[in-house]
PDB file of C-alpha atoms and ligand atoms in Angstrom:
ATOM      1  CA  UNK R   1      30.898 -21.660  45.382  1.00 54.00           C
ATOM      2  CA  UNK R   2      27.645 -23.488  45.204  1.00 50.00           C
ATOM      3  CA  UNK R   3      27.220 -23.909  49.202  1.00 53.00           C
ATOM      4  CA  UNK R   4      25.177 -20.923  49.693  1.00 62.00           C
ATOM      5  CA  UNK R   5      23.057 -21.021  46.987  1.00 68.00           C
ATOM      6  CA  UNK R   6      19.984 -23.104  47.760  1.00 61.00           C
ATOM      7  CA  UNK R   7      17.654 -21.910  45.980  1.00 65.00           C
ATOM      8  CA  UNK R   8      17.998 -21.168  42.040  1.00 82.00           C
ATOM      9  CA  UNK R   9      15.517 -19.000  41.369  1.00 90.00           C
ATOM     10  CA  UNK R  10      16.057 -18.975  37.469  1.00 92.00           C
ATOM     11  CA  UNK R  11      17.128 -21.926  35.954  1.00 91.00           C
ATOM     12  CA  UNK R  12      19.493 -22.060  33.083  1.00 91.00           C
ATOM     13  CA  UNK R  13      16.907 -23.682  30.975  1.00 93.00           C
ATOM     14  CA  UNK R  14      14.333 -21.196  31.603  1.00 95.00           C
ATOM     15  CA  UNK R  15      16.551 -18.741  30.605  1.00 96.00           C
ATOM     16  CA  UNK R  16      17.504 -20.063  27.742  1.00 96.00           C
ATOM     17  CA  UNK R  17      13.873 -19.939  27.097  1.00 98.00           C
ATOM     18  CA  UNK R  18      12.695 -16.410  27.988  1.00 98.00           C
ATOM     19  CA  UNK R  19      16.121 -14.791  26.153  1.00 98.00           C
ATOM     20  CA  UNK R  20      15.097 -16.474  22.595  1.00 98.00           C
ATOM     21  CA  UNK R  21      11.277 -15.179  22.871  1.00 98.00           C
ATOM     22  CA  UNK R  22      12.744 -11.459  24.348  1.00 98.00           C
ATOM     23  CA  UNK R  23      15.319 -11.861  21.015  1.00 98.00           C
ATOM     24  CA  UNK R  24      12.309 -12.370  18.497  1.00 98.00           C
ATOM     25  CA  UNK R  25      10.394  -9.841  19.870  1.00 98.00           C
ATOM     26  CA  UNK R  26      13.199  -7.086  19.494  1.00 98.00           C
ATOM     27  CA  UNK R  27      14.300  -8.432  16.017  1.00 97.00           C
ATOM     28  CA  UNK R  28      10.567  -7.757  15.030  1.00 97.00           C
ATOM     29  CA  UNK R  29      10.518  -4.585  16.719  1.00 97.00           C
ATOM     30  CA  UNK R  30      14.111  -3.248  15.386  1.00 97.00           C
ATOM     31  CA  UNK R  31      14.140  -4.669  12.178  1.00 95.00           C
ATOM     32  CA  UNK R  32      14.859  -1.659   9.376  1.00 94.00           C
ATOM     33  CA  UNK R  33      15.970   0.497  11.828  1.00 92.00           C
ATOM     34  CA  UNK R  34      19.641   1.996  13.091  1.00 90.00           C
ATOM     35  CA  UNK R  35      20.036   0.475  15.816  1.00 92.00           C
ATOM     36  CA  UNK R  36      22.720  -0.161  18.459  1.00 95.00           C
ATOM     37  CA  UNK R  37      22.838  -2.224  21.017  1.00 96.00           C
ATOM     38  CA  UNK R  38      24.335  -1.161  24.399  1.00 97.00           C
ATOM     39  CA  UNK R  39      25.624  -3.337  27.175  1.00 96.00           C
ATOM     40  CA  UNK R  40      25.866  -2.130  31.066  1.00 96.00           C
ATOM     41  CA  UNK R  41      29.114  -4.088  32.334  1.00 95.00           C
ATOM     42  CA  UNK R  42      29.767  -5.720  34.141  1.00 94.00           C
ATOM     43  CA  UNK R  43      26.611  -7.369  35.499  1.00 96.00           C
ATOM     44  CA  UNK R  44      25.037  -7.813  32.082  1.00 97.00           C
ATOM     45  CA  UNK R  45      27.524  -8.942  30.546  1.00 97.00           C
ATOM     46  CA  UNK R  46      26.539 -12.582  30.242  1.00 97.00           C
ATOM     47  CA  UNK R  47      22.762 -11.776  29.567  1.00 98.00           C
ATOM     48  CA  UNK R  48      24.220  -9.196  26.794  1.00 98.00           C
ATOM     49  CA  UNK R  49      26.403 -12.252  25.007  1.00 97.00           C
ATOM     50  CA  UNK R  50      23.036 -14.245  25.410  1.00 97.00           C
ATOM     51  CA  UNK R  51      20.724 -11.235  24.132  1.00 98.00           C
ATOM     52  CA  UNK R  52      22.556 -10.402  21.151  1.00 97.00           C
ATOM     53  CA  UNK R  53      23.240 -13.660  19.712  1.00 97.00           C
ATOM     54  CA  UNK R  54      19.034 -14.037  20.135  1.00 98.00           C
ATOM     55  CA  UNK R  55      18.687 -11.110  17.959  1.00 97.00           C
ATOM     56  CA  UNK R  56      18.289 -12.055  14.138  1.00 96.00           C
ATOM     57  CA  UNK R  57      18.954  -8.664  12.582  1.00 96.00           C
ATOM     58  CA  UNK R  58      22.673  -6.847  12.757  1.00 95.00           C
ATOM     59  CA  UNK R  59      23.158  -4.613  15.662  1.00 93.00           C
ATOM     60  CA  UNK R  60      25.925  -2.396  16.414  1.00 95.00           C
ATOM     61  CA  UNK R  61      27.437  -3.916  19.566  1.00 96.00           C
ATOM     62  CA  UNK R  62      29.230  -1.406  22.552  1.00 97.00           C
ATOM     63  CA  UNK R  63      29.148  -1.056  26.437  1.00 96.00           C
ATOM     64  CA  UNK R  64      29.510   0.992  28.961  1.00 96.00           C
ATOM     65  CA  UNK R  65      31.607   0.188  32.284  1.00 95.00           C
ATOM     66  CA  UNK R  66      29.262   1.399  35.325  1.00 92.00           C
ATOM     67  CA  UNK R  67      29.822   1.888  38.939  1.00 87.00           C
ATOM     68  CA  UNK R  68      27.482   3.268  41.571  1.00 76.00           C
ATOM     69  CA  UNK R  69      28.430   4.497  44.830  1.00 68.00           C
ATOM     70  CA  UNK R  70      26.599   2.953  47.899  1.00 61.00           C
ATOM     71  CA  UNK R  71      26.382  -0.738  50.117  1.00 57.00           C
ATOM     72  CA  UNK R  72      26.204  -3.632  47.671  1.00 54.00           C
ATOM     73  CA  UNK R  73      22.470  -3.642  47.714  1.00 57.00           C
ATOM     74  CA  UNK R  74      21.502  -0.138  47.430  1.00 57.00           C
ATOM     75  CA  UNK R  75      22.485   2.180  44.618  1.00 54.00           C
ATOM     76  CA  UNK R  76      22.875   5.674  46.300  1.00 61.00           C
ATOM     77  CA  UNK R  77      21.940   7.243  43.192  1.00 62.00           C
ATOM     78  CA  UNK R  78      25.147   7.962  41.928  1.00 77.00           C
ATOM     79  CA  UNK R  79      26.642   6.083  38.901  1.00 87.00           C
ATOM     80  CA  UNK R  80      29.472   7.110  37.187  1.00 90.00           C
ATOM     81  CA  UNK R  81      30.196   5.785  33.911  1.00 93.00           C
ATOM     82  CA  UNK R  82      33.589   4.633  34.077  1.00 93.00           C
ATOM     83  CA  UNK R  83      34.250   3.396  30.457  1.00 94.00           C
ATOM     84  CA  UNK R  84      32.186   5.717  27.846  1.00 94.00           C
ATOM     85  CA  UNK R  85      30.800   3.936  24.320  1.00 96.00           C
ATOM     86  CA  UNK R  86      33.183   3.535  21.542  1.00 95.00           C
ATOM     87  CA  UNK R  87      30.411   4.506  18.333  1.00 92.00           C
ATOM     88  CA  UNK R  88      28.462   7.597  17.829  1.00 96.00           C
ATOM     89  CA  UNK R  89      24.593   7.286  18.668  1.00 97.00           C
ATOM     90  CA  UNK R  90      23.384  10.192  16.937  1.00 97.00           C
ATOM     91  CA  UNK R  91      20.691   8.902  15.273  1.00 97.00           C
ATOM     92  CA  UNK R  92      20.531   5.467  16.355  1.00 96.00           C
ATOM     93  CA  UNK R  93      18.035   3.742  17.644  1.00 97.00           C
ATOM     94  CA  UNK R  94      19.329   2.609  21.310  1.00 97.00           C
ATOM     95  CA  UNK R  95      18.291  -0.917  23.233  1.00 98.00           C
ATOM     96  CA  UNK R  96      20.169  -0.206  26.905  1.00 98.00           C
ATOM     97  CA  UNK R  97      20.808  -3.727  28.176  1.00 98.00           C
ATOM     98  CA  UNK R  98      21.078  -3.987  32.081  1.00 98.00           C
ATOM     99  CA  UNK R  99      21.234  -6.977  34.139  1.00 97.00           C
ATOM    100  CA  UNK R 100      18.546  -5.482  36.806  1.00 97.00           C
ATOM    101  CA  UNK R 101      16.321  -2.668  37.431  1.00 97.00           C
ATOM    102  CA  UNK R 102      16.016  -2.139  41.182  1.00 96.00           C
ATOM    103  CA  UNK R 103      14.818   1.812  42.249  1.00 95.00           C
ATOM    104  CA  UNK R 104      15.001   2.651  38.783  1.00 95.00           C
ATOM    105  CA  UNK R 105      18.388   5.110  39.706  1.00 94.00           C
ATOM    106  CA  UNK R 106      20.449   3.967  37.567  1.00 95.00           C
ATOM    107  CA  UNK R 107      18.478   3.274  34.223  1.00 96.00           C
ATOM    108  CA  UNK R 108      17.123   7.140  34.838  1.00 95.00           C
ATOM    109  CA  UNK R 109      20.791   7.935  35.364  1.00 94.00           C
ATOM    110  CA  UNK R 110      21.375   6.090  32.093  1.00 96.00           C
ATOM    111  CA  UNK R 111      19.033   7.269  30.012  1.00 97.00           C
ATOM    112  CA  UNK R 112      19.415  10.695  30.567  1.00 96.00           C
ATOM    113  CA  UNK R 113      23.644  10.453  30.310  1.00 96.00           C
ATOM    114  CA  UNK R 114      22.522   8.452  26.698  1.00 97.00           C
ATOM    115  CA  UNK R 115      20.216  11.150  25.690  1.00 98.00           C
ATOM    116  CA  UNK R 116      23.038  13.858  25.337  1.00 98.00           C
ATOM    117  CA  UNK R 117      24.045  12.000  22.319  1.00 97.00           C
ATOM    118  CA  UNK R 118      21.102  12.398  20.660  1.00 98.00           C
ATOM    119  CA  UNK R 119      19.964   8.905  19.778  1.00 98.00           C
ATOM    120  CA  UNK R 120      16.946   8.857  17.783  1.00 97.00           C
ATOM    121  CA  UNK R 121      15.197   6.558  20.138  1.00 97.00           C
ATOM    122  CA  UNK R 122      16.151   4.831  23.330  1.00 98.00           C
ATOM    123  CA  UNK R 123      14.719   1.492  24.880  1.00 98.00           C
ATOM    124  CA  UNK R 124      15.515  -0.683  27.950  1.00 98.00           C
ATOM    125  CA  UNK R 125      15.858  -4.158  27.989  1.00 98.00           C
ATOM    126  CA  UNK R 126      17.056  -5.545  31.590  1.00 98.00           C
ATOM    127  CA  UNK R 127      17.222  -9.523  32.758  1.00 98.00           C
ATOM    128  CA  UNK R 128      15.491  -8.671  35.484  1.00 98.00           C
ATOM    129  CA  UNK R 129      13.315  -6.561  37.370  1.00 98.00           C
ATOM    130  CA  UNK R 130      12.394  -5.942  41.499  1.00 97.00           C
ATOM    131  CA  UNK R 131       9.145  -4.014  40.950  1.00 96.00           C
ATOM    132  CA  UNK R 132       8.736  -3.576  44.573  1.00 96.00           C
ATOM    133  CA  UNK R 133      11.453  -1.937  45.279  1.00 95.00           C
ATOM    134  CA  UNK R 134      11.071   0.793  42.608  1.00 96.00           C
ATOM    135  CA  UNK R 135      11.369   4.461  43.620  1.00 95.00           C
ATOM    136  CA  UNK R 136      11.803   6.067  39.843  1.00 94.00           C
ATOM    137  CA  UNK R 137       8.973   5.684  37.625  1.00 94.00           C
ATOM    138  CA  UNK R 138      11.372   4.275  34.374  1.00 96.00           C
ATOM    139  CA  UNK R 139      10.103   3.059  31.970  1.00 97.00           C
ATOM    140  CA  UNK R 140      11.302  -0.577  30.970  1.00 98.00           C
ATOM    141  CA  UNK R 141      10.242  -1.834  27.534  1.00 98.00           C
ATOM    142  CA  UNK R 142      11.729  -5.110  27.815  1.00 98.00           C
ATOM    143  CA  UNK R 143      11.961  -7.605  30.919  1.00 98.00           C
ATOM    144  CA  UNK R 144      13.052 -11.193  31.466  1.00 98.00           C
ATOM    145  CA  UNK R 145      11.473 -11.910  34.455  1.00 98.00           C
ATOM    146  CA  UNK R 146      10.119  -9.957  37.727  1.00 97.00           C
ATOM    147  CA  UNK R 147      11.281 -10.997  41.163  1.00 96.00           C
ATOM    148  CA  UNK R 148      10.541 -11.000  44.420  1.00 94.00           C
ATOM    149  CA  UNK R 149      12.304  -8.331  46.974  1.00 94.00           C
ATOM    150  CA  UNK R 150      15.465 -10.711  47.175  1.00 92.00           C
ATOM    151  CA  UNK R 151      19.236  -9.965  46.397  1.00 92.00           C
ATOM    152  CA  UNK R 152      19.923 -12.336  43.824  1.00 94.00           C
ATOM    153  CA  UNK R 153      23.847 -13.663  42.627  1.00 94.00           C
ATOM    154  CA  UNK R 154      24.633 -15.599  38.995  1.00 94.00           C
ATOM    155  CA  UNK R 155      24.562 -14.792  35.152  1.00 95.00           C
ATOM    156  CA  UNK R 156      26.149 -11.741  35.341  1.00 96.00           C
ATOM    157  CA  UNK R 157      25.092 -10.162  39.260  1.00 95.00           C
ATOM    158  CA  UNK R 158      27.547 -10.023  41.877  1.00 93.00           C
ATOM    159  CA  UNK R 159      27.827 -10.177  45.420  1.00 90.00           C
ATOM    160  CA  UNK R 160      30.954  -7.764  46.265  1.00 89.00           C
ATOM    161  CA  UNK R 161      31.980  -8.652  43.270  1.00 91.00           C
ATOM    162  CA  UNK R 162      31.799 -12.770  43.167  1.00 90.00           C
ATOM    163  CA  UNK R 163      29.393 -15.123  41.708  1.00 91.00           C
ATOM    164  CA  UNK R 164      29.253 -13.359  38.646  1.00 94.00           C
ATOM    165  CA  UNK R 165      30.391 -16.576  36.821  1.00 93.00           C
ATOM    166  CA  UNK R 166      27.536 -19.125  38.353  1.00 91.00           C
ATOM    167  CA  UNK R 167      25.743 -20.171  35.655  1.00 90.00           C
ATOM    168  CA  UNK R 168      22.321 -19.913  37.157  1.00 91.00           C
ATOM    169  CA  UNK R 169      20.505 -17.011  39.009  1.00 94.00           C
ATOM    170  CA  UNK R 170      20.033 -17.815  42.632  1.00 93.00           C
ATOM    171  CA  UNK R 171      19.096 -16.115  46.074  1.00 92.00           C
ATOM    172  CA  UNK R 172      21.974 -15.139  48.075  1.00 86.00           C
ATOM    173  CA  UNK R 173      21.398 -17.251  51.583  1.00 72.00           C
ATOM    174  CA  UNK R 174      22.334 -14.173  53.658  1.00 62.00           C
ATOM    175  CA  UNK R 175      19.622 -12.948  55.804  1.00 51.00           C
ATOM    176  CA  UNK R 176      19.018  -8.878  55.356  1.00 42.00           C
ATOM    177  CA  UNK R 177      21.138  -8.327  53.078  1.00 45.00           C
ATOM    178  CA  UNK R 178      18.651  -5.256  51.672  1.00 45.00           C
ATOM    179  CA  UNK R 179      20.088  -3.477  54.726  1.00 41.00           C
TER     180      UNK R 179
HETATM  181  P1  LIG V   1      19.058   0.560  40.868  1.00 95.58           P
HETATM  182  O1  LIG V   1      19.863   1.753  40.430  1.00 95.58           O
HETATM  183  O2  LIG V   1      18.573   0.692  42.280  1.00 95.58           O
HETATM  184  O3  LIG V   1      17.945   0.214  39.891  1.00 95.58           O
HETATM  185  O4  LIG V   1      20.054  -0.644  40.967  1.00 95.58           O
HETATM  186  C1  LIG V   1      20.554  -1.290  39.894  1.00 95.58           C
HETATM  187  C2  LIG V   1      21.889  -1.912  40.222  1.00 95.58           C
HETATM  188  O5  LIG V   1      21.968  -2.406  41.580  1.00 95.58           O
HETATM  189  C3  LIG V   1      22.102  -3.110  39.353  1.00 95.58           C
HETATM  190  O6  LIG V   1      22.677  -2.751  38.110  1.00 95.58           O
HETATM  191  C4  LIG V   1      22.984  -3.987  40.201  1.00 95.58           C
HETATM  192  O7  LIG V   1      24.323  -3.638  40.028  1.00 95.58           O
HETATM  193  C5  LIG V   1      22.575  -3.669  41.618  1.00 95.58           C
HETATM  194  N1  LIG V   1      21.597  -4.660  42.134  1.00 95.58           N
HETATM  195  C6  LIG V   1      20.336  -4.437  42.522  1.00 95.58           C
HETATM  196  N2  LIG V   1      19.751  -5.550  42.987  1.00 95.58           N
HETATM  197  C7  LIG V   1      20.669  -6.527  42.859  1.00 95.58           C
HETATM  198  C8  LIG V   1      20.651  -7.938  43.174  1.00 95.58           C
HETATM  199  O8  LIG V   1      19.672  -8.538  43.641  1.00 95.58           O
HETATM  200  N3  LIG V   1      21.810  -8.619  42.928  1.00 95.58           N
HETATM  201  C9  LIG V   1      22.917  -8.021  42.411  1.00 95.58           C
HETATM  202  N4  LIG V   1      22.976  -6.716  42.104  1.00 95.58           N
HETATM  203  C10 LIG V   1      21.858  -5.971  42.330  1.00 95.58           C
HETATM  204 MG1  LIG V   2      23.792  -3.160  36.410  1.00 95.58          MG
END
């Protein structure tokens, strides 16, 4: 599994490090509120076991099960949400948590899908972020790290569906494969 991946491009280390500071900063900024914290599976799934357990303060823990349409690369826009939440949001304060924000489709997708509920509040908090290849102006309120215009495997992201389980976030060696 490790052949193709040369180059880690987030160590497990430094992300040890990034999701303790991102967990302080949204215990101080949800603290006294009703919140409820939202995983996108799968590819956040390990970032969402990581996130939560960094957060200090109670949170009412569900996911949603998302596919989108399109190449592996390229969201064409349309994501349907395959498994819905299990609690009520009315009234909650929401923190979305996605592995990584490409065009922005499917947070906008997200958001406005979430907002039917009538949460009191919803927030974003994704792993990652591509800011160059953003087409949707979303906005993100909490990011791990921004990357470079790469496709990146590990922690969570896939390619067709494998790698999900390397512990580290790496490059996928595969020339074009934004194409
Ligand atoms: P967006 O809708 O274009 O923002 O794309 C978001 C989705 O595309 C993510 O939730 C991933 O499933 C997928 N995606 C985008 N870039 C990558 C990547 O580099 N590696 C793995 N999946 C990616
Ligand atoms: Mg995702």
């Amino acid at each position: 599994m490790e052949r193709i991946f040369g180059r880690p491009i987030v160590t497990q280390e430094e992300m040890r490090a990034r999701i303790r500071e991102l967990g302080k900063q949204i215990t101080s900024d949800y603290t006294g509120r009703d919140r409820g914290l939202v995983g996108v599976l799968k590819g956040a799934y390990a970032f969402y076991a990581d996130l939560a357990r960094a957060i200090r303060i109670s949170m009412r823990v569900d996911f949603l099960l998302v596919t989108s349409y399109g190449s592996r690369a390229k969201t064409s826009g349309k994501v349907k949400i395959v498994t819905e939440l299990t609690e009520d949001i009315k009234g909650k304060d929401v923190l979305l948590v996605e592995d990584i924000v490409d065009s922005g489709l499917t947070v906008q997708y997200l958001i406005k899908a979430l907002s039917k509920k009538k949460p009191k509040s919803i927030k974003v908090c994704t792993l990652l972020s591509k800011p160059e290849r953003r087409t949707i102006d979303v906005t993100i309120d909490y990011v791990g790290f921004k990357i470079p215009n790469k496709y990146v495997v590990g922690y969570g992201l896939d390619y067709q569906q494998k790698y999900r389980n390397l512990p580290y976030l790496a490059v996928l060696d595969v020339a074009d494969d934004q194409e």
